[in-house]
PDB file of C-alpha atoms in Angstrom:
ATOM      1  CA  MET B  25     -40.817-188.071-148.001  1.00 98.00           C
ATOM      2  CA  LYS B  26     -44.121-188.501-149.785  1.00 98.00           C
ATOM      3  CA  VAL B  27     -46.923-185.954-149.474  1.00 98.00           C
ATOM      4  CA  ALA B  28     -50.441-186.576-150.877  1.00 99.00           C
ATOM      5  CA  VAL B  29     -52.668-183.567-151.610  1.00 99.00           C
ATOM      6  CA  LEU B  30     -56.314-184.670-151.712  1.00 98.00           C
ATOM      7  CA  GLY B  31     -58.188-182.079-153.701  1.00 98.00           C
ATOM      8  CA  GLY B  32     -54.987-181.065-155.439  1.00 98.00           C
ATOM      9  CA  ALA B  33     -56.682-179.550-158.516  1.00 98.00           C
ATOM     10  CA  GLY B  34     -58.902-177.158-156.562  1.00 97.00           C
ATOM     11  CA  GLY B  35     -58.553-173.513-155.620  1.00 96.00           C
ATOM     12  CA  ILE B  36     -56.411-174.257-152.564  1.00 97.00           C
ATOM     13  CA  GLY B  37     -54.993-177.531-153.865  1.00 98.00           C
ATOM     14  CA  GLN B  38     -53.238-176.092-156.921  1.00 98.00           C
ATOM     15  CA  PRO B  39     -51.212-173.364-155.188  1.00 98.00           C
ATOM     16  CA  LEU B  40     -50.593-175.716-152.240  1.00 98.00           C
ATOM     17  CA  SER B  41     -49.245-178.382-154.612  1.00 98.00           C
ATOM     18  CA  LEU B  42     -47.049-175.741-156.294  1.00 98.00           C
ATOM     19  CA  LEU B  43     -45.525-174.780-152.947  1.00 98.00           C
ATOM     20  CA  CYS B  44     -45.031-178.466-152.078  1.00 98.00           C
ATOM     21  CA  LYS B  45     -43.268-179.050-155.437  1.00 98.00           C
ATOM     22  CA  ASN B  46     -40.693-176.446-154.362  1.00 98.00           C
ATOM     23  CA  ASN B  47     -40.154-177.979-150.893  1.00 98.00           C
ATOM     24  CA  PRO B  48     -36.779-179.771-150.709  1.00 98.00           C
ATOM     25  CA  LEU B  49     -38.060-182.177-148.018  1.00 98.00           C
ATOM     26  CA  ILE B  50     -40.657-183.614-150.420  1.00 98.00           C
ATOM     27  CA  LYS B  51     -39.340-186.314-152.727  1.00 98.00           C
ATOM     28  CA  GLU B  52     -42.729-187.556-154.006  1.00 98.00           C
ATOM     29  CA  LEU B  53     -45.869-185.463-154.472  1.00 99.00           C
ATOM     30  CA  ALA B  54     -49.222-187.153-155.164  1.00 99.00           C
ATOM     31  CA  VAL B  55     -51.917-184.872-156.563  1.00 99.00           C
ATOM     32  CA  TYR B  56     -55.380-186.426-156.201  1.00 98.00           C
ATOM     33  CA  ASP B  57     -58.731-185.056-157.259  1.00 98.00           C
ATOM     34  CA  ILE B  58     -61.987-186.086-158.948  1.00 97.00           C
ATOM     35  CA  ALA B  59     -61.166-183.889-161.994  1.00 97.00           C
ATOM     36  CA  HIS B  60     -58.112-182.298-163.635  1.00 98.00           C
ATOM     37  CA  ALA B  61     -55.546-183.977-161.335  1.00 98.00           C
ATOM     38  CA  LYS B  62     -53.502-185.386-164.249  1.00 98.00           C
ATOM     39  CA  GLY B  63     -53.213-181.999-165.919  1.00 98.00           C
ATOM     40  CA  VAL B  64     -52.174-180.235-162.704  1.00 98.00           C
ATOM     41  CA  ALA B  65     -49.575-182.961-162.073  1.00 98.00           C
ATOM     42  CA  ALA B  66     -48.223-182.722-165.630  1.00 98.00           C
ATOM     43  CA  ASP B  67     -47.906-178.936-165.275  1.00 98.00           C
ATOM     44  CA  LEU B  68     -46.133-179.214-161.925  1.00 98.00           C
ATOM     45  CA  SER B  69     -43.839-181.976-163.154  1.00 98.00           C
ATOM     46  CA  HIS B  70     -42.103-179.533-165.538  1.00 98.00           C
ATOM     47  CA  ILE B  71     -40.785-177.426-162.630  1.00 98.00           C
ATOM     48  CA  ASN B  72     -37.073-177.945-162.083  1.00 98.00           C
ATOM     49  CA  THR B  73     -37.161-179.156-158.496  1.00 98.00           C
ATOM     50  CA  PRO B  74     -36.444-182.729-157.275  1.00 97.00           C
ATOM     51  CA  ALA B  75     -39.956-183.761-156.136  1.00 98.00           C
ATOM     52  CA  GLN B  76     -41.530-186.331-158.443  1.00 98.00           C
ATOM     53  CA  VAL B  77     -45.179-185.500-159.176  1.00 98.00           C
ATOM     54  CA  THR B  78     -47.913-187.980-160.072  1.00 98.00           C
ATOM     55  CA  GLY B  79     -51.580-187.266-160.701  1.00 98.00           C
ATOM     56  CA  TYR B  80     -54.353-189.562-159.486  1.00 98.00           C
ATOM     57  CA  LEU B  81     -57.875-189.186-160.849  1.00 98.00           C
ATOM     58  CA  GLY B  82     -61.038-190.430-159.170  1.00 97.00           C
ATOM     59  CA  ALA B  83     -61.801-192.939-156.440  1.00 97.00           C
ATOM     60  CA  ASP B  84     -60.224-195.867-158.278  1.00 98.00           C
ATOM     61  CA  GLU B  85     -56.817-194.181-158.205  1.00 98.00           C
ATOM     62  CA  LEU B  86     -57.032-192.865-154.635  1.00 98.00           C
ATOM     63  CA  PRO B  87     -55.208-195.926-153.182  1.00 98.00           C
ATOM     64  CA  GLY B  88     -52.175-195.132-155.360  1.00 98.00           C
ATOM     65  CA  ALA B  89     -52.091-191.542-154.157  1.00 98.00           C
ATOM     66  CA  LEU B  90     -52.175-192.623-150.499  1.00 98.00           C
ATOM     67  CA  THR B  91     -49.918-195.694-150.436  1.00 98.00           C
ATOM     68  CA  GLY B  92     -46.596-194.798-148.814  1.00 98.00           C
ATOM     69  CA  ALA B  93     -47.622-191.249-147.890  1.00 98.00           C
ATOM     70  CA  ASN B  94     -45.931-189.706-144.832  1.00 98.00           C
ATOM     71  CA  VAL B  95     -48.270-186.711-144.815  1.00 98.00           C
ATOM     72  CA  VAL B  96     -51.776-186.417-146.278  1.00 98.00           C
ATOM     73  CA  VAL B  97     -53.118-182.885-146.606  1.00 98.00           C
ATOM     74  CA  ILE B  98     -56.791-182.451-147.421  1.00 98.00           C
ATOM     75  CA  PRO B  99     -58.097-179.255-149.051  1.00 98.00           C
ATOM     76  CA  ALA B 100     -60.825-181.264-150.886  1.00 96.00           C
ATOM     77  CA  GLY B 101     -64.418-180.024-150.913  1.00 92.00           C
ATOM     78  CA  VAL B 102     -66.314-176.966-152.037  1.00 85.00           C
ATOM     79  CA  PRO B 103     -65.250-173.432-151.012  1.00 76.00           C
ATOM     80  CA  ARG B 104     -67.444-170.971-149.169  1.00 68.00           C
ATOM     81  CA  LYS B 105     -69.397-168.604-151.430  1.00 72.00           C
ATOM     82  CA  PRO B 106     -71.021-165.276-150.509  1.00 73.00           C
ATOM     83  CA  GLY B 107     -73.990-165.837-148.200  1.00 80.00           C
ATOM     84  CA  MET B 108     -72.925-169.379-147.285  1.00 77.00           C
ATOM     85  CA  THR B 109     -72.482-170.259-143.652  1.00 77.00           C
ATOM     86  CA  ARG B 110     -70.044-172.912-142.475  1.00 68.00           C
ATOM     87  CA  ASP B 111     -73.124-175.051-141.737  1.00 76.00           C
ATOM     88  CA  ASP B 112     -74.047-174.882-145.447  1.00 83.00           C
ATOM     89  CA  LEU B 113     -70.531-176.040-146.237  1.00 81.00           C
ATOM     90  CA  PHE B 114     -70.862-178.897-143.739  1.00 87.00           C
ATOM     91  CA  LYS B 115     -73.654-180.569-145.635  1.00 84.00           C
ATOM     92  CA  ILE B 116     -71.470-180.940-148.743  1.00 88.00           C
ATOM     93  CA  ASN B 117     -68.008-181.407-147.313  1.00 94.00           C
ATOM     94  CA  ALA B 118     -68.787-183.863-144.473  1.00 95.00           C
ATOM     95  CA  GLY B 119     -69.484-186.711-146.904  1.00 94.00           C
ATOM     96  CA  ILE B 120     -66.354-185.970-148.930  1.00 96.00           C
ATOM     97  CA  ILE B 121     -64.118-185.953-145.880  1.00 97.00           C
ATOM     98  CA  LYS B 122     -65.583-189.176-144.435  1.00 97.00           C
ATOM     99  CA  GLY B 123     -64.867-191.047-147.671  1.00 96.00           C
ATOM    100  CA  LEU B 124     -61.278-189.821-147.802  1.00 98.00           C
ATOM    101  CA  ALA B 125     -60.687-190.731-144.120  1.00 98.00           C
ATOM    102  CA  THR B 126     -61.894-194.278-144.790  1.00 98.00           C
ATOM    103  CA  ALA B 127     -59.352-194.597-147.627  1.00 98.00           C
ATOM    104  CA  ILE B 128     -56.545-193.203-145.432  1.00 98.00           C
ATOM    105  CA  ALA B 129     -57.342-195.812-142.761  1.00 98.00           C
ATOM    106  CA  THR B 130     -56.869-198.540-145.366  1.00 98.00           C
ATOM    107  CA  HIS B 131     -53.924-197.300-147.395  1.00 98.00           C
ATOM    108  CA  CYS B 132     -51.739-195.140-145.108  1.00 98.00           C
ATOM    109  CA  PRO B 133     -52.933-195.532-141.517  1.00 98.00           C
ATOM    110  CA  LYS B 134     -49.639-194.207-140.083  1.00 98.00           C
ATOM    111  CA  ALA B 135     -49.597-190.973-142.126  1.00 98.00           C
ATOM    112  CA  LEU B 136     -49.908-187.574-140.518  1.00 98.00           C
ATOM    113  CA  VAL B 137     -53.266-186.153-141.663  1.00 98.00           C
ATOM    114  CA  ALA B 138     -53.736-182.384-142.022  1.00 99.00           C
ATOM    115  CA  VAL B 139     -57.338-181.308-142.609  1.00 98.00           C
ATOM    116  CA  ILE B 140     -57.994-178.013-144.391  1.00 97.00           C
ATOM    117  CA  THR B 141     -61.532-178.814-145.555  1.00 95.00           C
ATOM    118  CA  ASN B 142     -64.022-176.517-143.847  1.00 92.00           C
ATOM    119  CA  PRO B 143     -65.719-176.408-141.437  1.00 92.00           C
ATOM    120  CA  VAL B 144     -62.569-177.658-139.670  1.00 96.00           C
ATOM    121  CA  ASN B 145     -64.272-177.539-136.276  1.00 96.00           C
ATOM    122  CA  SER B 146     -66.527-180.363-137.520  1.00 96.00           C
ATOM    123  CA  THR B 147     -64.492-182.121-140.234  1.00 96.00           C
ATOM    124  CA  VAL B 148     -61.629-183.043-137.869  1.00 98.00           C
ATOM    125  CA  PRO B 149     -64.012-184.878-135.498  1.00 98.00           C
ATOM    126  CA  ILE B 150     -65.460-186.677-138.572  1.00 98.00           C
ATOM    127  CA  VAL B 151     -61.985-187.858-139.572  1.00 98.00           C
ATOM    128  CA  ALA B 152     -61.164-188.897-135.990  1.00 98.00           C
ATOM    129  CA  GLU B 153     -64.323-190.988-135.594  1.00 98.00           C
ATOM    130  CA  THR B 154     -64.006-192.513-139.060  1.00 98.00           C
ATOM    131  CA  LEU B 155     -60.392-193.529-138.441  1.00 98.00           C
ATOM    132  CA  LYS B 156     -61.425-194.892-135.021  1.00 98.00           C
ATOM    133  CA  SER B 157     -64.179-197.015-136.524  1.00 97.00           C
ATOM    134  CA  CYS B 158     -61.561-198.489-138.893  1.00 97.00           C
ATOM    135  CA  GLY B 159     -59.123-199.176-136.012  1.00 98.00           C
ATOM    136  CA  ALA B 160     -56.626-196.649-137.408  1.00 98.00           C
ATOM    137  CA  TYR B 161     -56.954-193.602-135.106  1.00 98.00           C
ATOM    138  CA  ASP B 162     -53.941-192.075-133.379  1.00 98.00           C
ATOM    139  CA  SER B 163     -54.723-188.643-131.918  1.00 98.00           C
ATOM    140  CA  LYS B 164     -51.067-187.598-132.326  1.00 98.00           C
ATOM    141  CA  ARG B 165     -51.375-187.944-136.121  1.00 98.00           C
ATOM    142  CA  LEU B 166     -54.495-185.884-136.891  1.00 98.00           C
ATOM    143  CA  PHE B 167     -54.487-182.090-137.254  1.00 98.00           C
ATOM    144  CA  GLY B 168     -56.931-179.413-138.250  1.00 98.00           C
ATOM    145  CA  VAL B 169     -55.010-176.704-140.090  1.00 98.00           C
ATOM    146  CA  THR B 170     -55.726-173.442-138.269  1.00 98.00           C
ATOM    147  CA  ASN B 171     -52.412-171.891-139.218  1.00 98.00           C
ATOM    148  CA  LEU B 172     -54.046-169.318-141.508  1.00 98.00           C
ATOM    149  CA  ASP B 173     -55.494-167.599-138.428  1.00 98.00           C
ATOM    150  CA  ALA B 174     -51.968-167.229-137.033  1.00 98.00           C
ATOM    151  CA  VAL B 175     -50.631-166.054-140.413  1.00 98.00           C
ATOM    152  CA  ARG B 176     -53.333-163.379-140.540  1.00 98.00           C
ATOM    153  CA  ALA B 177     -52.725-162.348-136.964  1.00 98.00           C
ATOM    154  CA  ARG B 178     -49.009-161.865-137.599  1.00 98.00           C
ATOM    155  CA  THR B 179     -49.757-159.851-140.738  1.00 98.00           C
ATOM    156  CA  PHE B 180     -52.418-157.598-139.198  1.00 98.00           C
ATOM    157  CA  VAL B 181     -50.377-156.898-136.041  1.00 98.00           C
ATOM    158  CA  ALA B 182     -47.239-156.097-138.069  1.00 98.00           C
ATOM    159  CA  GLU B 183     -49.222-153.737-140.303  1.00 98.00           C
ATOM    160  CA  LEU B 184     -50.854-151.948-137.361  1.00 98.00           C
ATOM    161  CA  LYS B 185     -47.682-151.566-135.323  1.00 98.00           C
ATOM    162  CA  GLY B 186     -45.153-151.042-138.132  1.00 98.00           C
ATOM    163  CA  LEU B 187     -43.198-154.196-137.272  1.00 98.00           C
ATOM    164  CA  ASP B 188     -41.152-156.518-139.443  1.00 98.00           C
ATOM    165  CA  VAL B 189     -43.718-159.268-140.076  1.00 98.00           C
ATOM    166  CA  SER B 190     -40.987-161.937-140.199  1.00 98.00           C
ATOM    167  CA  THR B 191     -40.245-161.284-136.518  1.00 98.00           C
ATOM    168  CA  VAL B 192     -43.849-161.345-135.251  1.00 98.00           C
ATOM    169  CA  THR B 193     -45.665-164.306-133.678  1.00 98.00           C
ATOM    170  CA  VAL B 194     -49.179-164.273-132.272  1.00 98.00           C
ATOM    171  CA  PRO B 195     -50.600-167.472-130.756  1.00 98.00           C
ATOM    172  CA  VAL B 196     -54.169-168.260-131.915  1.00 98.00           C
ATOM    173  CA  ILE B 197     -56.254-170.797-130.023  1.00 98.00           C
ATOM    174  CA  GLY B 198     -59.773-172.274-130.083  1.00 98.00           C
ATOM    175  CA  GLY B 199     -61.188-173.299-133.432  1.00 98.00           C
ATOM    176  CA  HIS B 200     -61.209-172.196-137.057  1.00 97.00           C
ATOM    177  CA  ALA B 201     -64.472-170.320-137.543  1.00 94.00           C
ATOM    178  CA  GLY B 202     -65.748-166.913-136.428  1.00 95.00           C
ATOM    179  CA  LYS B 203     -65.979-166.527-132.684  1.00 97.00           C
ATOM    180  CA  THR B 204     -64.117-169.800-132.007  1.00 98.00           C
ATOM    181  CA  ILE B 205     -60.921-168.091-133.295  1.00 98.00           C
ATOM    182  CA  LEU B 206     -59.090-166.418-130.361  1.00 98.00           C
ATOM    183  CA  PRO B 207     -55.842-164.547-131.058  1.00 98.00           C
ATOM    184  CA  LEU B 208     -53.772-164.162-127.906  1.00 98.00           C
ATOM    185  CA  LEU B 209     -52.578-160.629-128.553  1.00 98.00           C
ATOM    186  CA  SER B 210     -51.277-160.400-124.962  1.00 98.00           C
ATOM    187  CA  GLN B 211     -48.654-163.007-125.933  1.00 98.00           C
ATOM    188  CA  THR B 212     -47.468-161.265-129.115  1.00 98.00           C
ATOM    189  CA  VAL B 213     -43.736-161.503-129.770  1.00 98.00           C
ATOM    190  CA  PRO B 214     -42.014-159.080-129.767  1.00 98.00           C
ATOM    191  CA  ALA B 215     -43.840-157.754-126.674  1.00 97.00           C
ATOM    192  CA  THR B 216     -46.372-155.241-127.979  1.00 97.00           C
ATOM    193  CA  THR B 217     -48.802-152.903-126.250  1.00 97.00           C
ATOM    194  CA  PHE B 218     -52.358-152.635-127.550  1.00 98.00           C
ATOM    195  CA  THR B 219     -55.186-150.349-126.483  1.00 98.00           C
ATOM    196  CA  ALA B 220     -58.482-152.019-125.558  1.00 98.00           C
ATOM    197  CA  GLU B 221     -59.925-150.720-128.794  1.00 98.00           C
ATOM    198  CA  GLU B 222     -57.046-152.188-130.817  1.00 98.00           C
ATOM    199  CA  VAL B 223     -57.498-155.576-129.134  1.00 98.00           C
ATOM    200  CA  GLU B 224     -61.223-155.586-129.897  1.00 98.00           C
ATOM    201  CA  ALA B 225     -60.720-154.456-133.522  1.00 98.00           C
ATOM    202  CA  LEU B 226     -57.848-156.882-134.251  1.00 98.00           C
ATOM    203  CA  THR B 227     -59.679-159.834-132.649  1.00 98.00           C
ATOM    204  CA  THR B 228     -62.761-159.142-134.744  1.00 98.00           C
ATOM    205  CA  ARG B 229     -60.797-158.685-137.961  1.00 98.00           C
ATOM    206  CA  ILE B 230     -58.853-161.953-137.459  1.00 98.00           C
ATOM    207  CA  GLN B 231     -62.102-163.792-136.695  1.00 98.00           C
ATOM    208  CA  ASN B 232     -63.830-162.420-139.780  1.00 97.00           C
ATOM    209  CA  ALA B 233     -60.851-162.385-142.175  1.00 97.00           C
ATOM    210  CA  GLY B 234     -62.216-165.272-144.232  1.00 94.00           C
ATOM    211  CA  THR B 235     -65.434-163.372-144.892  1.00 92.00           C
ATOM    212  CA  GLU B 236     -63.343-160.325-145.819  1.00 95.00           C
ATOM    213  CA  VAL B 237     -61.789-162.306-148.655  1.00 95.00           C
ATOM    214  CA  VAL B 238     -65.021-163.982-149.766  1.00 90.00           C
ATOM    215  CA  GLU B 239     -66.666-160.562-150.077  1.00 92.00           C
ATOM    216  CA  ALA B 240     -63.679-158.998-151.823  1.00 95.00           C
ATOM    217  CA  LYS B 241     -63.652-161.791-154.418  1.00 93.00           C
ATOM    218  CA  ALA B 242     -67.359-161.132-154.962  1.00 89.00           C
ATOM    219  CA  GLY B 243     -68.398-164.703-155.712  1.00 80.00           C
ATOM    220  CA  ALA B 244     -65.158-165.720-157.395  1.00 87.00           C
ATOM    221  CA  GLY B 245     -63.888-167.834-154.506  1.00 85.00           C
ATOM    222  CA  SER B 246     -62.655-167.796-150.936  1.00 89.00           C
ATOM    223  CA  ALA B 247     -59.218-167.473-149.282  1.00 95.00           C
ATOM    224  CA  THR B 248     -57.324-169.882-151.516  1.00 97.00           C
ATOM    225  CA  LEU B 249     -53.865-168.339-151.920  1.00 98.00           C
ATOM    226  CA  SER B 250     -53.335-167.336-148.281  1.00 98.00           C
ATOM    227  CA  MET B 251     -54.733-170.716-147.189  1.00 98.00           C
ATOM    228  CA  ALA B 252     -52.330-172.526-149.510  1.00 98.00           C
ATOM    229  CA  ALA B 253     -49.414-170.520-148.103  1.00 98.00           C
ATOM    230  CA  ALA B 254     -50.476-171.219-144.514  1.00 98.00           C
ATOM    231  CA  GLY B 255     -51.175-174.849-145.353  1.00 98.00           C
ATOM    232  CA  HIS B 256     -47.748-175.357-146.924  1.00 98.00           C
ATOM    233  CA  GLU B 257     -46.065-173.709-143.938  1.00 98.00           C
ATOM    234  CA  PHE B 258     -47.905-176.196-141.736  1.00 98.00           C
ATOM    235  CA  VAL B 259     -46.997-179.222-143.914  1.00 98.00           C
ATOM    236  CA  ASP B 260     -43.366-178.102-143.914  1.00 98.00           C
ATOM    237  CA  LYS B 261     -43.370-178.076-140.127  1.00 98.00           C
ATOM    238  CA  LEU B 262     -44.927-181.552-139.983  1.00 98.00           C
ATOM    239  CA  LEU B 263     -42.154-182.796-142.296  1.00 98.00           C
ATOM    240  CA  ARG B 264     -39.434-181.128-140.246  1.00 98.00           C
ATOM    241  CA  GLY B 265     -40.849-182.764-137.123  1.00 98.00           C
ATOM    242  CA  LEU B 266     -40.926-186.151-138.864  1.00 98.00           C
ATOM    243  CA  ALA B 267     -37.280-185.620-139.873  1.00 98.00           C
ATOM    244  CA  GLY B 268     -36.316-185.146-136.213  1.00 97.00           C
ATOM    245  CA  GLU B 269     -35.740-181.379-136.174  1.00 98.00           C
ATOM    246  CA  ASP B 270     -36.238-179.995-132.656  1.00 97.00           C
ATOM    247  CA  ASN B 271     -38.504-177.175-131.456  1.00 97.00           C
ATOM    248  CA  VAL B 272     -40.768-177.055-134.517  1.00 98.00           C
ATOM    249  CA  THR B 273     -44.099-175.559-133.513  1.00 98.00           C
ATOM    250  CA  ALA B 274     -47.365-174.293-135.061  1.00 98.00           C
ATOM    251  CA  PRO B 275     -50.941-173.911-133.963  1.00 98.00           C
ATOM    252  CA  ALA B 276     -53.232-176.841-134.783  1.00 98.00           C
ATOM    253  CA  TYR B 277     -56.706-178.117-133.934  1.00 98.00           C
ATOM    254  CA  VAL B 278     -56.200-181.470-132.247  1.00 98.00           C
ATOM    255  CA  GLU B 279     -57.799-183.841-129.760  1.00 98.00           C
ATOM    256  CA  SER B 280     -56.935-182.081-126.525  1.00 98.00           C
ATOM    257  CA  THR B 281     -57.196-181.941-122.752  1.00 97.00           C
ATOM    258  CA  VAL B 282     -56.138-178.253-122.594  1.00 98.00           C
ATOM    259  CA  THR B 283     -59.774-177.139-122.038  1.00 98.00           C
ATOM    260  CA  SER B 284     -63.141-178.832-121.598  1.00 98.00           C
ATOM    261  CA  SER B 285     -63.432-179.088-125.378  1.00 98.00           C
ATOM    262  CA  ARG B 286     -62.507-182.492-126.842  1.00 98.00           C
ATOM    263  CA  PHE B 287     -60.912-180.799-129.870  1.00 98.00           C
ATOM    264  CA  PHE B 288     -59.121-177.487-129.460  1.00 98.00           C
ATOM    265  CA  ALA B 289     -56.462-175.480-131.310  1.00 98.00           C
ATOM    266  CA  SER B 290     -53.319-174.505-129.446  1.00 98.00           C
ATOM    267  CA  LEU B 291     -49.579-174.372-130.041  1.00 98.00           C
ATOM    268  CA  ILE B 292     -48.231-177.828-130.897  1.00 98.00           C
ATOM    269  CA  LYS B 293     -44.648-179.055-130.899  1.00 98.00           C
ATOM    270  CA  PHE B 294     -44.066-181.620-133.670  1.00 98.00           C
ATOM    271  CA  GLY B 295     -41.918-184.732-133.656  1.00 98.00           C
ATOM    272  CA  PRO B 296     -41.406-188.048-135.467  1.00 98.00           C
ATOM    273  CA  GLU B 297     -44.839-189.313-134.325  1.00 97.00           C
ATOM    274  CA  GLY B 298     -46.752-186.103-135.050  1.00 98.00           C
ATOM    275  CA  VAL B 299     -47.741-184.325-131.838  1.00 98.00           C
ATOM    276  CA  GLN B 300     -44.743-184.355-129.529  1.00 98.00           C
ATOM    277  CA  GLU B 301     -46.197-181.935-127.009  1.00 98.00           C
ATOM    278  CA  ASN B 302     -49.285-179.741-126.711  1.00 98.00           C
ATOM    279  CA  LEU B 303     -47.961-176.416-125.415  1.00 98.00           C
ATOM    280  CA  GLY B 304     -51.409-175.233-124.336  1.00 98.00           C
ATOM    281  CA  THR B 305     -52.574-171.656-124.064  1.00 98.00           C
ATOM    282  CA  GLY B 306     -50.178-169.924-121.730  1.00 97.00           C
ATOM    283  CA  THR B 307     -51.487-167.213-119.420  1.00 98.00           C
ATOM    284  CA  LEU B 308     -54.504-165.394-120.862  1.00 98.00           C
ATOM    285  CA  SER B 309     -55.465-161.763-120.344  1.00 98.00           C
ATOM    286  CA  GLU B 310     -58.816-161.002-118.700  1.00 98.00           C
ATOM    287  CA  PHE B 311     -60.256-160.157-122.159  1.00 98.00           C
ATOM    288  CA  GLU B 312     -58.986-163.433-123.642  1.00 98.00           C
ATOM    289  CA  GLN B 313     -60.207-165.562-120.729  1.00 98.00           C
ATOM    290  CA  ASN B 314     -63.644-163.987-120.990  1.00 98.00           C
ATOM    291  CA  LYS B 315     -63.780-164.646-124.724  1.00 98.00           C
ATOM    292  CA  LEU B 316     -62.665-168.248-124.192  1.00 98.00           C
ATOM    293  CA  ASP B 317     -65.344-168.924-121.551  1.00 98.00           C
ATOM    294  CA  THR B 318     -68.272-167.036-123.091  1.00 98.00           C
ATOM    295  CA  GLU B 319     -67.722-167.394-126.843  1.00 98.00           C
ATOM    296  CA  VAL B 320     -65.083-169.913-127.914  1.00 98.00           C
ATOM    297  CA  LEU B 321     -65.993-172.962-125.875  1.00 98.00           C
ATOM    298  CA  PRO B 322     -69.796-172.540-126.117  1.00 98.00           C
ATOM    299  CA  SER B 323     -69.481-172.231-129.930  1.00 97.00           C
ATOM    300  CA  LEU B 324     -67.019-175.081-130.392  1.00 98.00           C
ATOM    301  CA  GLY B 325     -69.090-177.715-128.583  1.00 97.00           C
ATOM    302  CA  PRO B 326     -72.023-177.895-131.007  1.00 97.00           C
ATOM    303  CA  SER B 327     -69.689-177.921-134.046  1.00 96.00           C
ATOM    304  CA  ILE B 328     -67.736-180.862-132.628  1.00 98.00           C
ATOM    305  CA  GLU B 329     -70.948-182.735-131.756  1.00 97.00           C
ATOM    306  CA  LYS B 330     -72.244-182.192-135.281  1.00 96.00           C
ATOM    307  CA  GLY B 331     -69.123-183.852-136.717  1.00 97.00           C
ATOM    308  CA  LEU B 332     -69.242-186.754-134.251  1.00 97.00           C
ATOM    309  CA  GLU B 333     -72.909-187.344-134.991  1.00 96.00           C
ATOM    310  CA  PHE B 334     -72.327-187.356-138.752  1.00 96.00           C
ATOM    311  CA  ALA B 335     -69.449-189.824-138.449  1.00 95.00           C
ATOM    312  CA  SER B 336     -71.513-192.233-136.363  1.00 89.00           C
TER     313      SER B 336
END
């Protein structure tokens, strides 16, 4: 299968492309960016794995990167720097993502599209409306990558409770920014008991984990390596669904009827057409239901509207 990484020479794009080069399901890897894409592709091409890597530089070469792609993953855009809000990011990244979505509609309208570019709560609606205006929108084929929130939740719970992290799952729903991120700790597998204080502290840490990394890097970047790992895990699951493997699931931010929000992240089962089934939220605890009603949904709405307005 062919995977195109748009923004493949960036802070997330390079480690994401490296992980994709090592994925046995990927036969062709297209690395696209507005700078340094050829060098990154040359470097990757020396790795002794079967995937064939090609670099594509600038808008004139974007059609070549997209043509024939089964999955397009988009980490393109600028990262968050200290003091930047996701609204600051929006002003820069919204235009980038709209241009890429227009090209996808023309050159690979049937590809599964995985959006990493922040703010995801707004960029996914931009892609949806742009594809729709080009007559190429299929809600089953567009995903906001929220998997990093679930990766962090698994890690933090395993550390706190002394569990084997490879056995832990924690559903995370809502969106992919601050208070829109809602880990469902009551549904942790294996079944785990938390005090009210632990639930509050873990929820806050998972919501603010991106800022934790931005501050720790002290101006040198944002969560690039963990995002690349979570992004590749997500791409791998999309590919496995495309290949017909059964019961492949991950959280994703999709067009949804699970709540009143038009776009919402929940557990998704993947198949040959993308979304095979939206598995919803399950039964929420009182704490989680309150957070959903008073924080997640009220915060998501304006972010979605902002994206829709920009796209129109």
